[in-house]
Coordinates of C-alpha atoms and ligand atoms in Angstrom, one line a residue:
X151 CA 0.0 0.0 0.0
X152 CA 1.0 3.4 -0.8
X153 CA 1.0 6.6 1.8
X154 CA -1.4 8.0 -0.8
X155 CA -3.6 5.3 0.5
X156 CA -3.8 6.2 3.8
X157 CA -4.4 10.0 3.2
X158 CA -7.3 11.5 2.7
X159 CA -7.3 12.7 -1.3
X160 CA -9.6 15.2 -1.5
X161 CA -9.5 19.2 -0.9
X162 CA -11.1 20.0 2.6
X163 CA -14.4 21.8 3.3
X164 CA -13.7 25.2 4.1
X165 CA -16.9 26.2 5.7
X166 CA -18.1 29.9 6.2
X167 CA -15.1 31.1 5.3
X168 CA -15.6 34.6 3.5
X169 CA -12.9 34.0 0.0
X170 CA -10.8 30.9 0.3
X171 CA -7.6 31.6 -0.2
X172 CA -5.7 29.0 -3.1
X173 CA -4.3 26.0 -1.5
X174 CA -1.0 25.7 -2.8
X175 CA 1.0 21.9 -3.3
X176 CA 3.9 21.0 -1.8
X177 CA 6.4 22.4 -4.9
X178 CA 5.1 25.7 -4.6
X179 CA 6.9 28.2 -1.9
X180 CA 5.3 28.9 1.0
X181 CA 4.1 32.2 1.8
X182 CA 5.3 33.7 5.0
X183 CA 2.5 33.7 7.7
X184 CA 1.6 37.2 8.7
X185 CA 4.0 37.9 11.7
X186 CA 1.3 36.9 14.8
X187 CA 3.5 37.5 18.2
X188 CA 0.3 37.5 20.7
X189 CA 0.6 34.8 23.4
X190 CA -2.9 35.1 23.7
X191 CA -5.7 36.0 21.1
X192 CA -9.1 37.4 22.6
X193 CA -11.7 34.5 23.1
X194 CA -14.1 33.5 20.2
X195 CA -16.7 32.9 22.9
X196 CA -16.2 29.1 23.3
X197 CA -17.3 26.7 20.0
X198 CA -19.6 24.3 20.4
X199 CA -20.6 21.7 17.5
X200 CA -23.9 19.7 16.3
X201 CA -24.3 17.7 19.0
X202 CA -23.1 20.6 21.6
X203 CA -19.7 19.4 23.0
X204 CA -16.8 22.0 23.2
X205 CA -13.3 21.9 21.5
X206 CA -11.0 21.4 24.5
X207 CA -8.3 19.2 23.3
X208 CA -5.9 19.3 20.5
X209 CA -3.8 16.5 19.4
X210 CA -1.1 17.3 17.2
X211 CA 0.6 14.7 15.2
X212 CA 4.6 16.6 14.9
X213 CA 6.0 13.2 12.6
X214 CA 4.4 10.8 10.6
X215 CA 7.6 8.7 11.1
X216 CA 8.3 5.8 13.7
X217 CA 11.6 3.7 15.3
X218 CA 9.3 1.1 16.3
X219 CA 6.9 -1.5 13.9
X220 CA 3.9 -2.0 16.6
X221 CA 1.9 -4.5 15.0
X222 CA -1.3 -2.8 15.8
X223 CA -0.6 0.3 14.5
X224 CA 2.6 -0.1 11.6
X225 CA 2.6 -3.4 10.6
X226 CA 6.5 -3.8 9.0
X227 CA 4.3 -5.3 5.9
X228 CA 2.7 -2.3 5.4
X229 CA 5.2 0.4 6.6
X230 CA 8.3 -1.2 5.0
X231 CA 11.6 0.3 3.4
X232 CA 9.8 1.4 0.4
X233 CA 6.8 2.9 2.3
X234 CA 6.3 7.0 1.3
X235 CA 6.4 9.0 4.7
X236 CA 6.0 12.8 4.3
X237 CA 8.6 15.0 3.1
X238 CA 10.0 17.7 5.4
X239 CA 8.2 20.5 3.5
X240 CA 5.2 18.6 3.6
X241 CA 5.2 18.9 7.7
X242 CA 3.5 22.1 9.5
X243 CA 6.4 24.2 10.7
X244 CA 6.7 24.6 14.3
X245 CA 5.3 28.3 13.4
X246 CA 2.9 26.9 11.7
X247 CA 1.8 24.6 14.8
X248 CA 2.1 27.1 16.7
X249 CA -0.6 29.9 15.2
X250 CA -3.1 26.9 14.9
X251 CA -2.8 26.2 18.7
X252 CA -2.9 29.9 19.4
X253 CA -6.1 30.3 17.8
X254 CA -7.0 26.9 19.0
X255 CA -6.9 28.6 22.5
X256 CA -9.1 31.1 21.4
X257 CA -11.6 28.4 20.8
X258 CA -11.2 27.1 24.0
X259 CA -8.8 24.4 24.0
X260 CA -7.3 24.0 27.3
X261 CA -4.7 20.9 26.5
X262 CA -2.3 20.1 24.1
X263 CA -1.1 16.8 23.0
X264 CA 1.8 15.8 21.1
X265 CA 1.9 12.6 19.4
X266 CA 2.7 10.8 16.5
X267 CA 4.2 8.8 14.3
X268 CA 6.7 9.1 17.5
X269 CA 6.7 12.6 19.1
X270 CA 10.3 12.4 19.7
X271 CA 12.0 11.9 16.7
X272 CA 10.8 15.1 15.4
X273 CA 14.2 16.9 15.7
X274 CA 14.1 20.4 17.3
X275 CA 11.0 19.2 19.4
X276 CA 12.1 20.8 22.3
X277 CA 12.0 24.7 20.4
X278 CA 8.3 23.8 19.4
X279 CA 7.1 22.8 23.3
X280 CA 8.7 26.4 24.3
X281 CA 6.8 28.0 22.1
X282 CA 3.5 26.6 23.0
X283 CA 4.5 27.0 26.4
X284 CA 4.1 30.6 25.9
X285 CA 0.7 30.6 24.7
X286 CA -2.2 31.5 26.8
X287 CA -5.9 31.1 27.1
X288 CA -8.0 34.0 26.7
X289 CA -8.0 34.5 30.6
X290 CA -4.3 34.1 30.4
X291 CA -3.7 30.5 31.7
X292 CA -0.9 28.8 30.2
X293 CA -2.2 25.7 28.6
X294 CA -1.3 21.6 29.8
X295 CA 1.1 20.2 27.0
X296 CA 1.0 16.6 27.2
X297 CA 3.2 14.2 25.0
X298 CA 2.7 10.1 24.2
X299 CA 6.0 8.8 23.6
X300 CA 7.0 5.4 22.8
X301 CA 10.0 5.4 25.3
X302 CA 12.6 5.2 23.5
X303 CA 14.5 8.2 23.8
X304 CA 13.1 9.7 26.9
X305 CA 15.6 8.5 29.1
X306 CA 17.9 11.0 27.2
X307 CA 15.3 14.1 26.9
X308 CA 13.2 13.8 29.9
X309 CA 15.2 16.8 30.9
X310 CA 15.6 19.5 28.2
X311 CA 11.8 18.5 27.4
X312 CA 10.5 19.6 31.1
X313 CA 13.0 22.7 30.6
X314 CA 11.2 23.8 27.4
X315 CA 7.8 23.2 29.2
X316 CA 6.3 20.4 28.5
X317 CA 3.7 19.4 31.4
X318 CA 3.8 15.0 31.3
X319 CA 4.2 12.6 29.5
X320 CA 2.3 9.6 28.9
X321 CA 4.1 6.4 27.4
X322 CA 3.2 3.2 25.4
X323 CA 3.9 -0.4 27.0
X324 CA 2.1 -3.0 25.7
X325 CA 4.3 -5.8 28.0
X326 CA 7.2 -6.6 30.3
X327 CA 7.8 -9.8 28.8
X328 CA 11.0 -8.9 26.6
X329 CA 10.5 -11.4 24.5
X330 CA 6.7 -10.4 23.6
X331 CA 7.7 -6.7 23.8
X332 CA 10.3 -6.9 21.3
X333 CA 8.0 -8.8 19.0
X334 CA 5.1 -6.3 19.2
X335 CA 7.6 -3.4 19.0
X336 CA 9.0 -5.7 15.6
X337 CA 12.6 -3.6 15.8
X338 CA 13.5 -5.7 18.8
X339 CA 13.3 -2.7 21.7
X340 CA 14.2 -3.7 24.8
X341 CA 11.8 -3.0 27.6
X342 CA 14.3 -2.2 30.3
X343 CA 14.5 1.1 28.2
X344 CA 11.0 1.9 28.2
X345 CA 11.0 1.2 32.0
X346 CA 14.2 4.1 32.4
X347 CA 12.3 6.6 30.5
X348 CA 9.3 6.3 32.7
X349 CA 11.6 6.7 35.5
X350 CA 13.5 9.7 34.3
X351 CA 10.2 11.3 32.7
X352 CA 9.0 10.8 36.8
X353 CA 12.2 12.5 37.8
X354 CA 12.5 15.4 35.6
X355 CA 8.8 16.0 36.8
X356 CA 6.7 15.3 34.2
X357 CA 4.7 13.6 36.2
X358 CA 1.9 11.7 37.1
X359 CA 3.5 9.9 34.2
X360 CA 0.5 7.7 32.6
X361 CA 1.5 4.5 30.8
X362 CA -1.1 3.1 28.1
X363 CA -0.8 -0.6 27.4
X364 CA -3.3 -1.7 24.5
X365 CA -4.6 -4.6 24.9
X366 CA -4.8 -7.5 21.9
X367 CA -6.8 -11.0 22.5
X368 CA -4.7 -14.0 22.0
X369 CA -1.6 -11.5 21.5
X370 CA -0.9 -9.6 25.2
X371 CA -4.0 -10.1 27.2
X372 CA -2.2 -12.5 29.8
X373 CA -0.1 -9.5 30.2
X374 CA -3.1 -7.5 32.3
X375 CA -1.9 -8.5 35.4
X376 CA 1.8 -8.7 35.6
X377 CA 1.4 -5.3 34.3
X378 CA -0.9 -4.1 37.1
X379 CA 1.1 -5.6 39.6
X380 CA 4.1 -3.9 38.6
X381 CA 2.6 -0.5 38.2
X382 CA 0.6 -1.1 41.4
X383 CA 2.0 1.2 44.3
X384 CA 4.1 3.2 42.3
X385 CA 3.6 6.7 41.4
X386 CA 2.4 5.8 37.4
X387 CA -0.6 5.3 36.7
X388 CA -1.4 2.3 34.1
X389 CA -4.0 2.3 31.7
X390 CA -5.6 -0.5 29.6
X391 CA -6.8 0.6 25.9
X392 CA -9.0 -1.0 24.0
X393 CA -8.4 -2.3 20.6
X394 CA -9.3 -0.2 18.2
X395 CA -10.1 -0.3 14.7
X396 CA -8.3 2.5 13.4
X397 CA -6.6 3.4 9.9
X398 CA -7.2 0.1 7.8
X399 CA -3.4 -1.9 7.9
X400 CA -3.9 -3.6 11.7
X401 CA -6.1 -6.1 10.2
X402 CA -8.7 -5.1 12.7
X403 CA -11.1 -7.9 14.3
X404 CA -14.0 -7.6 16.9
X405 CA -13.2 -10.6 18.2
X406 CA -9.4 -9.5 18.9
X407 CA -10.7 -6.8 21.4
X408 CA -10.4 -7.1 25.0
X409 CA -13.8 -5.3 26.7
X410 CA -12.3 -2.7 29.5
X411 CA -14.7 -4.4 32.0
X412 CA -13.5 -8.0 31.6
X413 CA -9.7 -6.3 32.0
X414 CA -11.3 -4.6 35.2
X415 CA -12.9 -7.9 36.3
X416 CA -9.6 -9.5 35.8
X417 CA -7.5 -7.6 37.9
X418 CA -10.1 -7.3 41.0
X419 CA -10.2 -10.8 41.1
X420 CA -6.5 -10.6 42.7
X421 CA -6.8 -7.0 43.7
X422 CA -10.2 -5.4 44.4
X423 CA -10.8 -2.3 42.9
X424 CA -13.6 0.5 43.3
X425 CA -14.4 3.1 40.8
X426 CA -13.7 6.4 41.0
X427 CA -15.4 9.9 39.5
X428 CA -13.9 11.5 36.1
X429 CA -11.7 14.4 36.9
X430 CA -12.6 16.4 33.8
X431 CA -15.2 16.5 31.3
X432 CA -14.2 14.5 28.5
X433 CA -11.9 12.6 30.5
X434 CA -11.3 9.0 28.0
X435 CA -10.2 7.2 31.1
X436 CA -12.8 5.4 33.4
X437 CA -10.7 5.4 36.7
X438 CA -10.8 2.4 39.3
X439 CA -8.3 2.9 42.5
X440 CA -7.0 -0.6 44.6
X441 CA -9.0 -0.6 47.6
X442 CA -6.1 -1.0 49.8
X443 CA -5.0 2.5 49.0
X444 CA -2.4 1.7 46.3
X445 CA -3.1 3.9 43.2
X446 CA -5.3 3.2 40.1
X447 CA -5.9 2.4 37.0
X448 CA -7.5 3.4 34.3
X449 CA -9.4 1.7 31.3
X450 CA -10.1 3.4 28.0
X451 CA -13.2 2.0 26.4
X452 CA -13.2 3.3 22.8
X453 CA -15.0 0.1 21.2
X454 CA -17.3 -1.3 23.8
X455 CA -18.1 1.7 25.8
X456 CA -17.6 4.7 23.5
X457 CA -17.9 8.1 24.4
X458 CA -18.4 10.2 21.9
X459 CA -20.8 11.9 23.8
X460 CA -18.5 13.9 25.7
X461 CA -15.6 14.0 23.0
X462 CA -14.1 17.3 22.7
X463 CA -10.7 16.2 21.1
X464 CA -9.5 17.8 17.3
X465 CA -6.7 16.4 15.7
X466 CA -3.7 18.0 13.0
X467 CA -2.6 15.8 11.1
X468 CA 1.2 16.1 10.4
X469 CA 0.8 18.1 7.3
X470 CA -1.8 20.0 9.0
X471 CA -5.2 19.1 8.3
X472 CA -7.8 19.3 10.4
X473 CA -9.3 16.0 11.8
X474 CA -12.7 16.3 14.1
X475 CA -12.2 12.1 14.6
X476 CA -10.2 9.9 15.3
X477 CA -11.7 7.5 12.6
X478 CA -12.6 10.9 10.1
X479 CA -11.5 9.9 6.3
X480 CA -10.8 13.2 5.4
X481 CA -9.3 16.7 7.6
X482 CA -9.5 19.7 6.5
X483 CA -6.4 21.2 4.8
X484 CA -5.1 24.2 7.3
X485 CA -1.7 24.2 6.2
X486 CA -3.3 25.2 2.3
X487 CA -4.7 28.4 4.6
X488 CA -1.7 29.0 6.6
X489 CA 0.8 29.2 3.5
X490 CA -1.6 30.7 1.6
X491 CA -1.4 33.8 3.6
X492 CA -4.6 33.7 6.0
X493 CA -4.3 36.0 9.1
X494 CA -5.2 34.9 12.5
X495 CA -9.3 36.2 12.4
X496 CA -10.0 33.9 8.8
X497 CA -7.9 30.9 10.4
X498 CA -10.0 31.4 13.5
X499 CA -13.1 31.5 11.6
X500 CA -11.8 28.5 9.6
X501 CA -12.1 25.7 12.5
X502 CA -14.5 27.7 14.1
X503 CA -16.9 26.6 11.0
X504 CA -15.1 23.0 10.8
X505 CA -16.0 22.3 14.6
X506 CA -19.2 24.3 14.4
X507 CA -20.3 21.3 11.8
X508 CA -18.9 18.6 13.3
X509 CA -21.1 15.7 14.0
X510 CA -18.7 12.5 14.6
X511 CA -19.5 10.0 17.1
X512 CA -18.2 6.8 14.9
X513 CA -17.6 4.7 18.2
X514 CA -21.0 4.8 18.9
X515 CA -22.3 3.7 15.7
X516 CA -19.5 1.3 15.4
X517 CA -21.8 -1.4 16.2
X518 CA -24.4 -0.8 14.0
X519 CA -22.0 -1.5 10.8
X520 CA -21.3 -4.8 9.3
X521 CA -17.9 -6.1 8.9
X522 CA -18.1 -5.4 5.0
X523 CA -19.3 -1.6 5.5
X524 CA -16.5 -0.8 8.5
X525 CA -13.9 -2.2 5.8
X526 CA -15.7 -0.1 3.2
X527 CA -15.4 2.6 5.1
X528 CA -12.0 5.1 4.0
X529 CA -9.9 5.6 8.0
X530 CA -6.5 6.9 8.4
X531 CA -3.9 5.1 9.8
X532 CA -3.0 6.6 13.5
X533 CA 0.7 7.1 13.0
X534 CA -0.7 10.0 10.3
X535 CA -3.6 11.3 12.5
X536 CA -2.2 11.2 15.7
X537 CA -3.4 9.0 18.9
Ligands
SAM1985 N1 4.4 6.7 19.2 C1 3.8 7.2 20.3 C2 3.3 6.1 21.2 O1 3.3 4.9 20.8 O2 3.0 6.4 22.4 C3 2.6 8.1 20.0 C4 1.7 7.7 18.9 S1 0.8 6.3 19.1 C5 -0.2 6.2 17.6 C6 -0.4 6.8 20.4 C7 -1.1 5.8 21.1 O3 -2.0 5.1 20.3 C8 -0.2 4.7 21.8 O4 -0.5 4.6 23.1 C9 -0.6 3.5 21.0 O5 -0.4 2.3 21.8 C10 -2.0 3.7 20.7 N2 -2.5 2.9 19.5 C11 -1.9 2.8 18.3 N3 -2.6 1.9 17.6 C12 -3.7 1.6 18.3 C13 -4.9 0.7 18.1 N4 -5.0 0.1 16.9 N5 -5.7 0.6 19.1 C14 -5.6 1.2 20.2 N6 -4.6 2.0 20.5 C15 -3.6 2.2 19.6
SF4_1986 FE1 5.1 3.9 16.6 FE2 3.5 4.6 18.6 FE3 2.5 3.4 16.4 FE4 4.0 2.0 18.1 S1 2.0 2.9 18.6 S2 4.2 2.1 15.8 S3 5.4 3.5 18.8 S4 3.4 5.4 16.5
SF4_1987 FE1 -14.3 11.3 19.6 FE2 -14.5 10.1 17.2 FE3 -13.5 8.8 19.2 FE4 -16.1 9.3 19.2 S1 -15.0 8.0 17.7 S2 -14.7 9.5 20.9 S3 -16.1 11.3 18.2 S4 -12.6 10.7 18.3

């Protein structure tokens, strides 16, 4: 399969917006974005979209590129040698990240998230978190920059990334069986380093570090406990995602998911849990804490207890369209605005219109679709999106 696969082909939807500018293609030279120095632009009064949920959370995808070969997300047969990742001039500038998120804040959003492809491989990635770090919400709150990293190189920029700001970190570990870890990674990463960037993430206080372990039937589910018993009475907190059926390479199966509260079950069995409240609005996490005191879990749901209901997460893709789902098959093309020369007031009014139209809530209607129509349907793979 090609990239061109995997990206959405056609032009974007630029709702409301008064006289599009041209979107321009990669060969052409980009335009220099109006010089825009605010830390803070003056609120747009909040969005809300068809269904009346708020844009709070923007995930940005900063690299479509990976070290590892997870085989739930880039399946070496699909991401090989030969596989077409983005050029460098096809990726948003860290300018051009940072006016989206600036006028993102105007909207509302509260949180940034960093992601990938893997966040850290994008070289300079420290210079774009201090720049975000200066933003402000229209009340003048600096906004919670999160990052999901693999591991692999946090041991070595733990550090310089909380010295440019970043807020936590949450990383991936899908096992500590080295064996089975190395074969899901498929590039043979040893967990012991995954395990030393937790810790230093912890100590350069980017905590509460989160770590997300998906969970695959048949593949890592008799990993669920060891996992919680390592994790159990330390200061991360473990969380259990749900198989999900995004971009169309993973090879995705129903039967292959794990539901959140059989994982839940499991574990109380050897070490009873109670639940606990949500701590924000839109929070993807159901939270259970050990009833002997010793920290919590949490379970995201996405397949058998969706909830879209309360999802107030856009994404940017890594060339900078605008996703309003995770499972969305096309974004809207920002970066064609940006280097086209839009200022700050026609970008705003830009994803103002895109969220104000947004009606996504594909988890929830998951169910309702045959195995021939979710195939059907066009998805984009997660390393391009963002998770
Ligand atoms: N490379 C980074 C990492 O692995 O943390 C950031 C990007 S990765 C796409 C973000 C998150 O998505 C990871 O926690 C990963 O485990 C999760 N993920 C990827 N494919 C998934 C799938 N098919 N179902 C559920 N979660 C998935
Ligand atoms: Fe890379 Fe993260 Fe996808 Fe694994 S889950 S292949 S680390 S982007
Ligand atoms: Fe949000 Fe789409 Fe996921 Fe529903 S399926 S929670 S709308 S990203």
């Amino acid at each position: 399969m090609t990239h061109e696969a995997t990206k959405p082909a056609a032009a974007p939807v630029r709702l409301g917006m008064p006289a599009p500018p041209r979107p321009v293609g990669p060969a052409r030279p980009a335009r220099p974005a109006p010089a825009t120095s605010a830390r803070r632009l003056p609120s747009t009064g909040g969005l809300s979209d068809l269904r009346g949920r708020p844009l709070r959370d923007l995930r940005i995808s900063v690299t479509d590129r990976c070290n590892f070969r997870c085989v739930y997300c880039m399946p070496k047969e699909v991401f090989g040698r030969d596989y077409a990742f983005l050029d460098r001039d096809e990726l948003l500038s860290f300018e051009e990240i940072t006016r989206i998120a600036r006028v993102a804040a105007a909207h509302g959003v509260e949180k940034l998230r960093l992601t990938g492809g893997e966040p850290l491989l994008r070289r300079g990635i420290e210079e774009l978190i201090a720049g975000l770090a200066e933003l402000r919400t229209p009340d003048g709150r600096p906004l919670e920059i999160a990052l999901t990293t693999n591991g692999s190189a946090l041991a070595m920029k733990a550090a310089s990334l909380k010295a440019a700001g970043l807020t936590r970190v949450t990383v991936s570990l899908d096992s500590l069986d080295e064996a089975l870890f190395q074969s899901m990674n498929d590039v043979r990463f040893p967990v012991g380093r995954v395990l030393d960037g937790i810790r230093a993430a912890h100590d350069a206080g980017l905590g509460p570090v989160k770590v997300n372990m998906v969970v695959k039937r048949g593949l890592n589910d008799h990993e669920i406990l060891p996992m919680a018993e390592h994790f159990k009475g330390t200061p991360f907190t473990l969380r259990f995602i749900e198989y999900m059926d995004v971009g169309t390479s993973n090879g995705w199966e129903l039967g292959e998911v794990v539901p959140s509260s059989e994982i839940v079950a499991r574990i109380g069995e050897r070490m009873p849990l109670e639940p606990l409240g949500a701590t924000a609005p839109g929070e993807t996490a159901a939270r259970w804490r050990y009833a002997d005191g010793e920290g919590e879990i949490g379970v995201i749901s996405s397949v058998t207890q969706a909830f879209c209901g309360t999802c107030n997460r856009a994404r940017i893709s890594t060339e900078g369209r605008l996703f309003t789902c995770l499972f969305a098959s096309e974004g809207h093309d920002l970066r064609a605005l940006l280097r086209g020369g839009v200022d700050d007031a026609g970008l705003a009014d830009a994803m103002g219109a895109i969220w104000g139209a947004r009606d996504d809530r594909y988890s929830e209607v998951r169910a309702t679709l045959t195995p021939e129509l979710r195939a059907a349907r066009p998805k984009i793979e997660m390393s391009y999106i963002g998770g």
